[in-house]
């Protein structure tokens, strides 16, 4: 287990090598470094995991302190790594699924400008997420948290030559920073109260200092929740995620399946002791998840872009995880996080294969008939879509989602159970709407199948993990997270499973009725006055972007407008202009003429001697 630090060191070295290459490496060399560094991290995780499970410490925790970060004002956080069942589960998802995404990206990104730059960002992204989940104190965790935010900005705006992509990157960066400010305030509260940010010490001291419902505990938990909803794209900070589809498709897979959006779920689970002392905030976590999963489900029904449909499905599935956390189903939330990583990575990578095959077409209504031209990708979409819709017994998604719904009932939160069932119904419809429109019916575009191990291997492995096989992997969370109300099971659990399975099957049947064949009924509904209204409203994701523009963006621009031409801005602009002109002038002197070099050297020497003589 002493090799634990290598799990983030290998990707960091990959990032460093690729960054220093300044884009001069061949695509094969860049892919070898980018994919290989993550592969080594995944192998290290496997090695450490086997060692940890085989010789688990008495308390179930292994701590590796590398050095003290700094010491100031009583705060002396360490660069320390904390490994337990929760961290090991997250580490396996990040490095394992992350490796297959990197491998697929080595095929997907071939011929793109900035190939090595892409892998340098991806390596740094993954290293930051590993630091986030292994940090033994909240400040080191926050360091990885901000690293993930920076890399998301770089990757979402990877195609920076298009203004819309840059705007999407800025939007993601700014909105998630709002959540990060709330999280920082939470850290200030915790440190001011307990004098430490070490997670284990906080979970030990918090129950001694606070009783359940203590106002300070509620405030600290609420601030941490603010950070979580920002990173995990939950209400009210969810608007950045759909626009994040501006980045390359492997980036979308990494953000949605293995890294960034799961960070908020991990944060709440890791600091569960604080949230247990704030029952009102914990209830709010469940409500936020339930409302988000419903709103996202309706929004997905009205989208035409294949990636945006999957983006809204991610919001919805993260909503299920928040719902689980809110009802105290800590292990069920992490179990669904793991299975979701399998099938969502499969769906996004399959969507990438479709986009490449159809010459970068993303509108599902301009596809059609792809099942005959892309049979393997069609099979991947069927399995991934079935897992997303939680098709009973045969998919990984059924077992994890069913566990969440049962826990909602067992905890006495029946409204959340019904919200979860309604969300499952919507999920089945919009998922198979995508599949039936894109892969069935009349072909509307040419398509060519992908090839090579970098294309087939990631999809094949993730396909298997998205079936019931993936549900056989049980995260080692015993003793790490509190036991839930429904852990003992009960006769009603079978009823919940039957309802969940029936809802998924009925939703798929309705999708087939509406979207297979000539689609006259759904077209008539969509073209009606009511249909046009709801289609526009849901396509705009309930108008949150418009609302925030009216409430925040326009007032800010109005206030800032008078200061656009003030003296400070002009002085700053003048300084930049002067630096640029000086640089250009001095660069023009470097023209390879020895006489000019000798002249400049002589003049410089004379000036230097003059200064020394008269100083």
CSV table of C-alpha atoms in Angstrom, one decimal, residues 9 49 51 109 180 199 320 595:
chain,number,residue,atom,x,y,z
A,9,UNK,CA,1.9,10.7,-9.6
A,49,UNK,CA,-6.6,-2.6,-3.7
A,51,UNK,CA,-3.1,-5.5,-0.8
A,109,UNK,CA,-9.1,12.4,-31.3
A,180,UNK,CA,-16.8,26.4,-4.4
A,199,UNK,CA,-11.6,14.6,8.0
A,320,UNK,CA,-30.9,9.7,-7.7
A,595,UNK,CA,27.0,43.2,-37.1
